Amino acid sequence: MKRLFRSTSLIFGVVATLIGVIPALAQAQATITGRVQSQDGTALRGANVTIPELQISVGTSETGSYSIVIPQARLSGQAVNLRVRAIGYTPELKSVTLRAGAQTANFSLRRDVNRLAEVVVTGVTGATEQTKVAFSVARVDAEDLQKVPSSNPLTALSGKVAGLNIVAASGRPGAPPSVMLRAPTSISTSGTGASPLYIIDGVVMSDQLGNTGGGGLASINTDDIASIEVVKGAAGSSVYGARAARGVIAITTKSGKGGPEGMRFSTRSEYGSSNIEHKFKLSQSNAYRLDETGTRFCINVTGQASNSCARSIDYISEVKRINSYSDVFALSPIGSFPIDPGSTLSATTAGSPLRNVFENEKWPGVNYDAIEQFADPKPFWQQNIDMRGRSGNTSFFASANSYSEGGAIVFLDGFKRQSGRLNLDRTQGAWTLGLTSYFSKDRKDGFTQEDGGGAFFRLTRTIPLANLEARDEFGRLYIRPNLGSGGSQNYNPLYYLENQRDVANTNRFLGSATAQWRPVTWAQMDFNFSYDGANVAYQQLNDKNFRTTTGPASTTNAGTLVKRSEMQNQYNTGADLVLKKTMWTDFNTRATFRYGYENSLYDYRRGQGTTLAVVGVPNLNNVGADFSITSFTQTTKSIGYFGGLDVDWKDRYVLGGLVRRDGSSLFGSANRWSTWARASAAWRVSQEPWWFIPQINELKLRGSRGTAGNRPVFAAQFETYALSNGVLGGASTIGNKDLKPETVQETEFGADMEVFHRLGLGVTYSKTLAKDQILVVPLAAFNGASQQYQNAGQLDGKTFELSANLPILQGRNVNYSIRGTYDRSSATITKLLVPPYTFGASAQATDKLFFAREGEKYGTFYGRKFVTKCSQLPSALQGSCGSGMDFQTNNEGYIVYTGVGNTTFDGIKKNLWQSALAKNSPYYTTKAGGENGKLNPAVNTNWGMPIVIRDSTGQAVVSALGNALPKYRFGFAQTFSFKNFSAYALIDAAIGRSVYNQGRGWAHLDFLAGDQDQYGKNVEEAKPLGYYYRASSPDNAAGLGGFYDVLGPNSRFVEDASYKKLREASVGYHFGKLPVLNGDWTASVVGHNLKTWTKYTGFDPEVGFGAVSGTGGSGANSSGSALINAVDAFQFPNTRTFTFSLSSSF
Amino acid sequence: MRKLIFLIAPIAAGLLACDTDLAVTNPNNPDVTRVLARPVDVETSISNSYGRMQQAAFGGNTSITPALLTMSFENSSDLNNFGMGPRSGIPRVAIANNRGNLYQDENFAQFSNSVRAARAAADGINSLDRPGFTIGSAAADQRARAFAWLVIGAANGNVALAYDSMTIVSPGNKGAEPKLLAAKDAMVIALAQLDTAIAVASAAPGFTLPTTWVNGNAFTSAQMIQLARGWKARLRAGVARSVAERKAVNWDAVIADAGAALPTDLMVTMSNAAGSVWTVGDAQHYTYDTWSQQSPIILGMADSARACGAGGDCYDGWLQTPLTSRYAFLIKTKDQRLPSGETRADQRNTSGAGDFPSPPRANLYYRNRRPTDPAGSAFNLSQYDYYRFQAWANTRNGAYPLMTRAEMDLLMAEGYIYKGDFANAMTKINITRVANGNLPALTGITSATQSIGGGASCVPRVPQPPAFNTAACGNIMEAMKWEKRLETEMTHMGAWFFDSRGWGDLPEGTPLEWPVPFQELDVRGIPLYNLGGVGGPSSAPKGNYGL
């Protein structure tokens, strides 16, 4: 590190020499000294004291003192401004006259409780105080982040920024969350991902790495972050042009700039553990037949009646027998159980188990909690050390971090990362040079345990009698602890976790170099070069002799191997010219011109095969069959330049405008360039001389309108033919030379207010028109190619945001403040130039969750709906619906057929579960083809069973079931401190969000969902197997009308996933200096995701598919975001983490 | 000013220095220029097209093929996957063709993939027709041209079999976006396209197709013509939507084409290699015994007559039981294509974990499945599942019959029956009836209604009107149908379905054809519509077996 620091200083020195700006040695100099303190007398360390005219900047020491030395050569008796700025305080300005000798200037700063004076740099054309920004830029400082340090910079923003919607779609350690700023701006992300633009220290992050790569920010050490700025819409992000319509999240890392001379170290150690907060309900009962002892299970015997119990088995012994087979697969169990979801159920047979068997028997013997065996609290720890300081004109920040998040699943290692950073800054005369560099390497696992084939899926098929931890006489975990049919569904999930090893290793380097030249006070040049390079090496190995429940399964037992590598290189370079001038005393102007160039390369390679020759060699040379290789490479080149003008008069009237022109290789060849623009205005009403409400010390009204874009994916403009494994397929996509980026036009209005110098309020309304939506347009089959990317739709969105800050107590010893955020967003498809289509997520049977059509509220789930209101029945039945009538509401709220004189509680008492509405009933039509208002005879209406809403032909009607986007969200944080003691808690909430709980629905297939457990229910409430089983004919002839809908969504499983979550909490004590230890010590106890209040029945209501680009759903027109693809299909739940943190600085 | 120049100069330099050429190439997928640039590319494109045509029709599970199986009892499954269960429930319902319907991908796949396969072949012909263009020799050009016409005709014909209307693809109508044609009209054109293939091949005798074109077959031009004749026979007979239409088929032409078709089974080498187009969508058909079973309504016709009564362990007992209470029963038969034995255990006669009959028999097409029967509606419950290609399915590599000689012989037999030529019909039927089924040869049949005889063990025994609760020995037509079903099962798209609709065997309300998928209708701005369902448009009347 030292060597690097030295060599970098050397580089700066050489550069400075070359440009001839080494200063002359001072002979007679001016010295300004002073002390900076808060209004309550506390010394402010790290405050920044600057003389802007001379580009001199120093920091205050621990005692708040500072000293500025000005060489004689720069003295001319001139008057300059001495400006002091400290985070959380209102800046102060003093005019001093520079002369040789010493003078003193002390400052007492007022708390800036609402941070109106803080400077933002994102979305604006130059560093600008919040009071002069005409659109919303949210800023979260290190102080906010370090109250509860988070593993990911994005999750750290949860609940802190109004308009930022975030779902940690997978709780797998290292998995990136899905982020959406304000309303959606794309109907389809077409493989680009739905994330905002991420910028770190000016490095535009590439977003091409897949799921295993970490999706952007997981590789960033959050302890390095000085601040995060969030620009939420096109009005603010116009300055970034064609790739910023989804907003911008810009991270600035710490530096030594403005700090005092010398070096300061900080360390932080955090240790704790993670676990799972919720369990989902699995049925604890069964419907199998037991013999007279109540301990042995009856099995079917060929030639014997199915319910004869001619033979019985001891379950545990049988499991042991079939699993202890020496070969690579388990033996088949003897016979089958008389009640078995995979074998003998019949919808139409009177006396079928579906109608008269109730899942109400406890399993005999020892029962196990599968989730307890599956979940395993794992350690969480990180060590961070950093140093920062200044030596003359050179300042630096360096850090090293080691991070380990084990997660909460047995046999998985989770996420581990080591990282290092070095940031250097040097001021040399008119030049300011900066260098940032960051390297991280991380390791993640568990990728293939999610979705339909993974361990989480199989967890939902585990009966209480299955001991997942049991091993056979060869030391192997049982592969088939569940004797029921279902084949691979009954694999022991722990076997997969232990034996399917899939690991991704990622290396990432982020670096930037900047140079600022300010030869005159009114102009400066900025040069920058940034680089983002990463590579991912992924491997999945099921080694030779991998076990199966049946067999032999040649390819699986012989082993499979997948290896994949990804590489991305992206660099950006550019130059800015900024001209600033104050005219007529109070008229400030700033003109900005920028030129930028981007070049990125992404390369993907993958090979796989089966039938390994030897054990333990994860080398593709070891595979002997089923070879498959694939690769792709894409290069992107873009140019952007803009000009902007910002003016303000008397700090009251703020106007700004810019025009940007972008060219990109991603656009069609006939539309290589696009133009973006913004106009903005703010009026600080409270600064008017006539302002008459002194209690409102700040009131700013602001409005802005701007455009920004979303770029097409690489392949979108090209004509393509399919190519796979050396086989040329047919035409796939017709090229489009006219393809343009999506244009999002946002109009934003808002107001910022401060009352009594305490209460801060911000309110913003934004409206977006997202035009030229890039959609994959189907073509008539006749064309030969199936699709073309076209600009073919419009999505209108609106968002309302509110943020408030109330510092209730502000004393030297006691502080208590409350912060809150609130937002609501929605989007509607207002134009669609393609035929309406459906889209969805990537899990099985989830590809048709949503409709794209004009007038559609974006994110609305569709599926079957069960009748819960009389008005949903065919009209001929509605008059017979109600208490005491043919159709009545049962105790779960569903309207079912009961018959007059019966109640919904009579199913067992009167033996009615066996019956059905007669087909000659007047409720059924006799007209061929069906009749409106009547039931179609193709559909059975069984007694007591839920009724699907159908049309006259018997087809289930596809109905709206809920919306993936929350109706509103809010965050609520409280901070309290008393002397050295501090406490903090943040609750955030998403209300009115729906999630399709596919996992719960799927578990109904094997009668293992918690809903199906009838143990303890009385004869009036108990429901037979069929009530929960398959949909009735004609959709499935094996069903009576139950809820299991073969993985498709319905109103039973699209659940209200509203939640309130205690997202963060900490309690800390600041020890200060300890007698035996150097440094300034603080200890705290920290918690993440501590408590969730929700009615959602899955692991976690924060769930969905598609956090990363390209994985957002099946079909080309998928949403690309877990915030839309809100499907719970066996993903890792978010973990609850408790840690103890000890930090010190010295 | 000087400083200003210094300030502006770097930006200007940057503007000039940076690469302003924003064009990049796509190194991942070729475009048409690269695909058809060279003669060898054109030939390669055409050579791949038969595989693509085959794959579009029969190569994948996300297609209408699984539903065609269950709707015609070629197989049965109550799983909703691919529409198998919903399409086969009784009473039958319409094919929902609304946007976002559950089986939109399945409904669309055959239509679009077949048309696209035809388009690729047509593009190949257009490339051949470019002035001065040649693959290398006139013979090579004609070989490619003939083969492309074969693919175009077969692909268009497959669409006409399944959908009520369609776009005909031909080399001459590229870009013209022709209107949808009724299936029967389209079939006329498809047959003419096959005639073109035959004519082109006839004009250039002596060529041999490389073995990769119809994988594993080095067909001579004469054999390619035989293949085309087989396609013509299959398509011409199969396009009929009703009994009347089936009878009205030009059976002389069918007999002629079938007689001139390949003399042996068309065995195509399948491959499970990634990316291969030589695949059969088999997963749900018989690879997994939990997915499917063999419906008793057809297979039960092999059961020998015996008194067992309603609910008894025989076909008659099964027929006498209400539909909603039916069950799996043991079939005792002399037909050797089914397992022999007086008990289920005898019929299983399995060994080893593979659970397959032992010793294996080449002519064993069905097995008495494991007692872990899959779930199903009572009507579909069965002790039997399909076994004939199970060994092939274990690897999905190797030769697979896609057009059997038996199919052709039995098409001829059908034609002879309609023409009243029962002697020739019996000859054709007896080929497999005797050799594979080990059943007594048909003799002495002189009328279409005459029972084939054979007493209690005759095969087939067919449900009898009006109640359809008893079975009796079938006539020659039923004997032909029995043979055709057993010998063509799982060999091509809709092997049972297209025959059954023309024979009048489908249950009432069964959609006789698929509507043009909504995706295509939407693109063309045509209102959406459904087909099938009891009383609905294009639906089957009550079938010959009482359903």
Tab-separated table of C-alpha atoms in Angstrom, chain A residues 657-910:
chain	number	residue	atom	x	y	z
A	657	GLY	CA	-31.298	23.976	-19.310
A	658	LEU	CA	-29.259	21.506	-21.214
A	659	VAL	CA	-29.207	19.683	-24.497
A	660	ARG	CA	-27.452	16.376	-24.936
A	661	ARG	CA	-26.748	14.421	-28.058
A	662	ASP	CA	-26.020	10.707	-27.859
A	663	GLY	CA	-24.783	8.330	-30.476
A	664	SER	CA	-24.574	4.622	-29.842
A	665	SER	CA	-23.824	1.434	-31.667
A	666	LEU	CA	-26.889	0.013	-29.938
A	667	PHE	CA	-29.226	2.173	-31.988
A	668	GLY	CA	-30.289	1.215	-35.488
A	669	SER	CA	-27.908	2.269	-38.210
A	670	ALA	CA	-30.393	4.814	-39.565
A	671	ASN	CA	-30.948	6.323	-36.124
A	672	ARG	CA	-27.495	6.413	-34.639
A	673	TRP	CA	-28.067	9.661	-32.794
A	674	SER	CA	-30.690	10.883	-30.400
A	675	THR	CA	-31.217	14.130	-28.533
A	676	TRP	CA	-32.121	14.712	-24.903
A	677	ALA	CA	-32.904	17.920	-23.116
A	678	ARG	CA	-33.953	19.438	-19.847
A	679	ALA	CA	-35.374	22.722	-18.654
A	680	SER	CA	-35.748	23.424	-14.972
A	681	ALA	CA	-36.662	26.267	-12.668
A	682	ALA	CA	-36.797	26.855	-8.944
A	683	TRP	CA	-38.097	29.730	-6.919
A	684	ARG	CA	-37.000	30.187	-3.347
A	685	VAL	CA	-40.071	32.035	-2.256
A	686	SER	CA	-38.853	32.416	1.269
A	687	GLN	CA	-35.918	34.503	0.044
A	688	GLU	CA	-38.223	37.184	-1.293
A	689	PRO	CA	-38.130	40.442	0.635
A	690	TRP	CA	-41.885	40.360	0.920
A	691	TRP	CA	-41.978	36.893	2.464
A	692	PHE	CA	-44.376	37.157	5.370
A	693	ILE	CA	-44.182	33.837	7.150
A	694	PRO	CA	-40.945	33.905	9.090
A	695	GLN	CA	-41.759	30.570	10.673
A	696	ILE	CA	-41.203	29.022	7.262
A	697	ASN	CA	-37.588	29.853	6.845
A	698	GLU	CA	-37.202	27.997	3.580
A	699	LEU	CA	-39.690	27.369	0.839
A	700	LYS	CA	-38.575	26.353	-2.587
A	701	LEU	CA	-40.917	25.619	-5.432
A	702	ARG	CA	-39.389	23.703	-8.275
A	703	GLY	CA	-40.291	22.274	-11.612
A	704	SER	CA	-38.393	20.534	-14.313
A	705	ARG	CA	-38.995	18.709	-17.494
A	706	GLY	CA	-36.505	16.492	-19.154
A	707	THR	CA	-35.915	13.499	-21.306
A	708	ALA	CA	-33.657	10.506	-20.968
A	709	GLY	CA	-33.515	7.152	-22.631
A	710	ASN	CA	-33.286	3.408	-22.342
A	711	ARG	CA	-31.060	1.706	-24.867
A	712	PRO	CA	-31.875	-1.417	-26.867
A	713	VAL	CA	-30.047	-4.663	-26.213
A	714	PHE	CA	-27.083	-5.496	-28.353
A	715	ALA	CA	-28.798	-7.896	-30.728
A	716	ALA	CA	-31.966	-5.850	-31.212
A	717	GLN	CA	-30.988	-4.021	-34.389
A	718	PHE	CA	-29.506	-7.029	-36.156
A	719	GLU	CA	-30.997	-9.579	-38.456
A	720	THR	CA	-30.252	-12.914	-36.860
A	721	TYR	CA	-30.357	-16.571	-37.733
A	722	ALA	CA	-30.288	-19.134	-34.957
A	723	LEU	CA	-27.019	-20.936	-34.477
A	724	SER	CA	-26.512	-23.678	-31.931
A	725	ASN	CA	-23.882	-26.343	-31.519
A	726	GLY	CA	-22.817	-26.106	-35.100
A	727	VAL	CA	-26.337	-26.275	-36.446
A	728	LEU	CA	-27.711	-23.382	-38.428
A	729	GLY	CA	-31.335	-22.787	-37.646
A	730	GLY	CA	-33.786	-20.557	-39.389
A	731	ALA	CA	-34.223	-16.824	-39.389
A	732	SER	CA	-34.941	-15.627	-35.913
A	733	THR	CA	-35.120	-11.840	-35.922
A	734	ILE	CA	-35.530	-9.345	-38.692
A	735	GLY	CA	-33.154	-6.444	-38.326
A	736	ASN	CA	-34.322	-2.911	-37.662
A	737	LYS	CA	-32.074	-0.120	-38.847
A	738	ASP	CA	-34.557	2.452	-37.561
A	739	LEU	CA	-34.533	1.271	-33.972
A	740	LYS	CA	-34.334	4.147	-31.499
A	741	PRO	CA	-33.803	4.229	-27.762
A	742	GLU	CA	-36.856	4.536	-25.571
A	743	THR	CA	-37.537	8.150	-24.722
A	744	VAL	CA	-38.839	8.957	-21.290
A	745	GLN	CA	-40.151	12.437	-20.852
A	746	GLU	CA	-40.627	13.373	-17.249
A	747	THR	CA	-42.281	16.396	-15.761
A	748	GLU	CA	-41.579	16.926	-12.120
A	749	PHE	CA	-43.005	19.463	-9.713
A	750	GLY	CA	-42.135	19.782	-6.108
A	751	ALA	CA	-41.603	21.878	-3.065
A	752	ASP	CA	-39.049	21.825	-0.286
A	753	MET	CA	-39.789	23.532	2.948
A	754	GLU	CA	-38.231	24.072	6.322
A	755	VAL	CA	-40.197	25.320	9.285
A	756	PHE	CA	-38.671	26.808	12.396
A	757	HIS	CA	-35.302	25.776	11.074
A	758	ARG	CA	-36.305	22.276	12.131
A	759	LEU	CA	-39.132	20.530	10.399
A	760	GLY	CA	-38.213	19.677	6.838
A	761	LEU	CA	-40.721	18.632	4.225
A	762	GLY	CA	-40.265	17.674	0.620
A	763	VAL	CA	-43.030	16.816	-1.772
A	764	THR	CA	-42.670	15.800	-5.407
A	765	TYR	CA	-45.052	14.791	-8.122
A	766	SER	CA	-43.713	13.370	-11.326
A	767	LYS	CA	-45.390	12.292	-14.507
A	768	THR	CA	-43.633	10.289	-17.177
A	769	LEU	CA	-44.382	9.544	-20.788
A	770	ALA	CA	-42.182	6.676	-21.839
A	771	LYS	CA	-42.417	6.681	-25.613
A	772	ASP	CA	-40.907	4.524	-28.323
A	773	GLN	CA	-41.043	1.459	-26.113
A	774	ILE	CA	-38.699	-1.185	-27.466
A	775	LEU	CA	-40.754	-4.308	-27.911
A	776	VAL	CA	-40.240	-7.605	-29.581
A	777	VAL	CA	-42.932	-7.534	-32.200
A	778	PRO	CA	-44.252	-10.854	-33.470
A	779	LEU	CA	-44.416	-11.253	-37.214
A	780	ALA	CA	-46.751	-13.264	-39.357
A	781	ALA	CA	-45.308	-16.749	-39.599
A	782	PHE	CA	-45.170	-16.347	-43.321
A	783	ASN	CA	-42.124	-14.073	-42.992
A	784	GLY	CA	-39.933	-16.891	-41.875
A	785	ALA	CA	-38.514	-14.924	-38.967
A	786	SER	CA	-40.586	-14.740	-35.855
A	787	GLN	CA	-39.900	-11.298	-34.515
A	788	GLN	CA	-38.465	-7.846	-34.852
A	789	TYR	CA	-37.520	-5.256	-32.262
A	790	GLN	CA	-39.570	-2.142	-32.851
A	791	ASN	CA	-40.404	1.080	-31.093
A	792	ALA	CA	-44.008	0.230	-30.515
A	793	GLY	CA	-45.608	1.494	-27.352
A	794	GLN	CA	-45.959	4.051	-24.631
A	795	LEU	CA	-46.052	3.671	-20.877
A	796	ASP	CA	-47.336	6.540	-18.758
A	797	GLY	CA	-46.355	6.710	-15.153
A	798	LYS	CA	-46.904	8.907	-12.178
A	799	THR	CA	-45.314	9.094	-8.787
A	800	PHE	CA	-46.008	11.046	-5.663
A	801	GLU	CA	-43.286	11.341	-3.062
A	802	LEU	CA	-43.150	12.833	0.368
A	803	SER	CA	-40.260	13.066	2.743
A	804	ALA	CA	-40.172	14.606	6.164
A	805	ASN	CA	-37.606	15.201	8.817
A	806	LEU	CA	-38.480	16.216	12.320
A	807	PRO	CA	-35.675	16.840	14.782
A	808	ILE	CA	-37.659	16.811	17.982
A	809	LEU	CA	-34.797	17.261	20.382
A	810	GLN	CA	-31.545	18.910	19.437
A	811	GLY	CA	-29.316	19.307	22.462
A	812	ARG	CA	-25.746	18.822	23.363
A	813	ASN	CA	-26.548	15.632	25.258
A	814	VAL	CA	-29.899	14.561	23.939
A	815	ASN	CA	-31.008	14.201	20.366
A	816	TYR	CA	-34.129	12.672	19.031
A	817	SER	CA	-35.232	12.891	15.437
A	818	ILE	CA	-37.706	11.241	13.134
A	819	ARG	CA	-37.451	10.840	9.404
A	820	GLY	CA	-40.092	9.537	7.099
A	821	THR	CA	-40.636	8.798	3.435
A	822	TYR	CA	-43.755	7.973	1.500
A	823	ASP	CA	-44.319	7.286	-2.148
A	824	ARG	CA	-46.817	5.804	-4.517
A	825	SER	CA	-46.250	4.963	-8.163
A	826	SER	CA	-48.243	3.461	-10.961
A	827	ALA	CA	-47.917	3.054	-14.690
A	828	THR	CA	-50.377	2.444	-17.489
A	829	ILE	CA	-49.791	1.249	-21.010
A	830	THR	CA	-51.347	3.987	-23.125
A	831	LYS	CA	-50.206	2.977	-26.551
A	832	LEU	CA	-49.320	-0.354	-28.060
A	833	LEU	CA	-48.595	-0.671	-31.742
A	834	VAL	CA	-48.318	-4.430	-31.508
A	835	PRO	CA	-51.094	-6.907	-30.804
A	836	PRO	CA	-51.804	-7.360	-27.112
A	837	TYR	CA	-49.618	-10.026	-25.580
A	838	THR	CA	-48.885	-11.684	-22.297
A	839	PHE	CA	-45.628	-11.843	-20.473
A	840	GLY	CA	-44.297	-13.032	-17.165
A	841	ALA	CA	-41.479	-14.575	-15.245
A	842	SER	CA	-39.076	-17.375	-15.990
A	843	ALA	CA	-40.477	-20.051	-13.694
A	844	GLN	CA	-42.627	-22.825	-15.060
A	845	ALA	CA	-46.170	-21.673	-15.927
A	846	THR	CA	-45.461	-18.059	-15.029
A	847	ASP	CA	-44.929	-16.739	-18.508
A	848	LYS	CA	-48.446	-15.364	-18.877
A	849	LEU	CA	-48.891	-13.474	-15.641
A	850	PHE	CA	-49.342	-10.033	-17.158
A	851	PHE	CA	-51.060	-8.416	-20.093
A	852	ALA	CA	-49.592	-5.800	-22.357
A	853	ARG	CA	-52.446	-3.918	-23.958
A	854	GLU	CA	-53.628	-0.364	-24.163
A	855	GLY	CA	-55.219	0.884	-20.974
A	856	GLU	CA	-53.625	-1.819	-18.863
A	857	LYS	CA	-52.317	-0.929	-15.442
A	858	TYR	CA	-48.800	-2.237	-15.560
A	859	GLY	CA	-47.947	-5.124	-13.246
A	860	THR	CA	-51.464	-6.540	-12.874
A	861	PHE	CA	-51.513	-10.296	-12.307
A	862	TYR	CA	-53.958	-12.398	-14.269
A	863	GLY	CA	-55.253	-15.859	-13.633
A	864	ARG	CA	-58.288	-17.801	-12.561
A	865	LYS	CA	-60.484	-16.495	-9.868
A	866	PHE	CA	-62.618	-18.440	-7.441
A	867	VAL	CA	-66.093	-17.142	-6.773
A	868	THR	CA	-66.335	-15.166	-3.561
A	869	LYS	CA	-69.345	-12.999	-4.455
A	870	CYS	CA	-72.747	-14.019	-5.702
A	871	SER	CA	-72.394	-11.555	-8.544
A	872	GLN	CA	-69.496	-13.606	-9.911
A	873	LEU	CA	-71.758	-16.606	-10.535
A	874	PRO	CA	-73.557	-17.009	-13.864
A	875	SER	CA	-76.640	-14.826	-13.773
A	876	ALA	CA	-79.052	-17.740	-13.539
A	877	LEU	CA	-77.440	-18.771	-10.276
A	878	GLN	CA	-77.165	-15.416	-8.623
A	879	GLY	CA	-80.709	-15.475	-7.316
A	880	SER	CA	-79.976	-18.743	-5.638
A	881	CYS	CA	-76.941	-17.496	-3.830
A	882	GLY	CA	-77.041	-16.639	-0.183
A	883	SER	CA	-77.732	-18.082	3.202
A	884	GLY	CA	-79.980	-21.130	3.039
A	885	MET	CA	-79.888	-21.217	-0.745
A	886	ASP	CA	-78.185	-23.430	-3.305
A	887	PHE	CA	-74.950	-21.465	-3.275
A	888	GLN	CA	-73.506	-20.280	0.007
A	889	THR	CA	-70.327	-18.792	1.364
A	890	ASN	CA	-68.112	-21.198	3.249
A	891	ASN	CA	-65.905	-20.442	6.207
A	892	GLU	CA	-62.998	-19.484	3.939
A	893	GLY	CA	-65.019	-16.927	2.025
A	894	TYR	CA	-65.612	-18.989	-1.112
A	895	ILE	CA	-69.052	-19.462	-2.588
A	896	VAL	CA	-69.759	-23.138	-3.060
A	897	TYR	CA	-72.661	-25.310	-4.068
A	898	THR	CA	-74.522	-26.639	-1.049
A	899	GLY	CA	-78.104	-27.188	-2.104
A	900	VAL	CA	-81.115	-25.733	-0.386
A	901	GLY	CA	-81.546	-26.972	3.138
A	902	ASN	CA	-77.879	-27.575	3.639
A	903	THR	CA	-75.132	-25.424	5.006
A	904	THR	CA	-71.488	-25.450	4.102
A	905	PHE	CA	-70.841	-27.320	7.346
A	906	ASP	CA	-72.913	-30.340	6.353
A	907	GLY	CA	-70.403	-32.054	4.092
A	908	ILE	CA	-69.514	-34.808	6.536
A	909	LYS	CA	-72.665	-34.842	8.612
A	910	LYS	CA	-74.881	-35.421	5.599
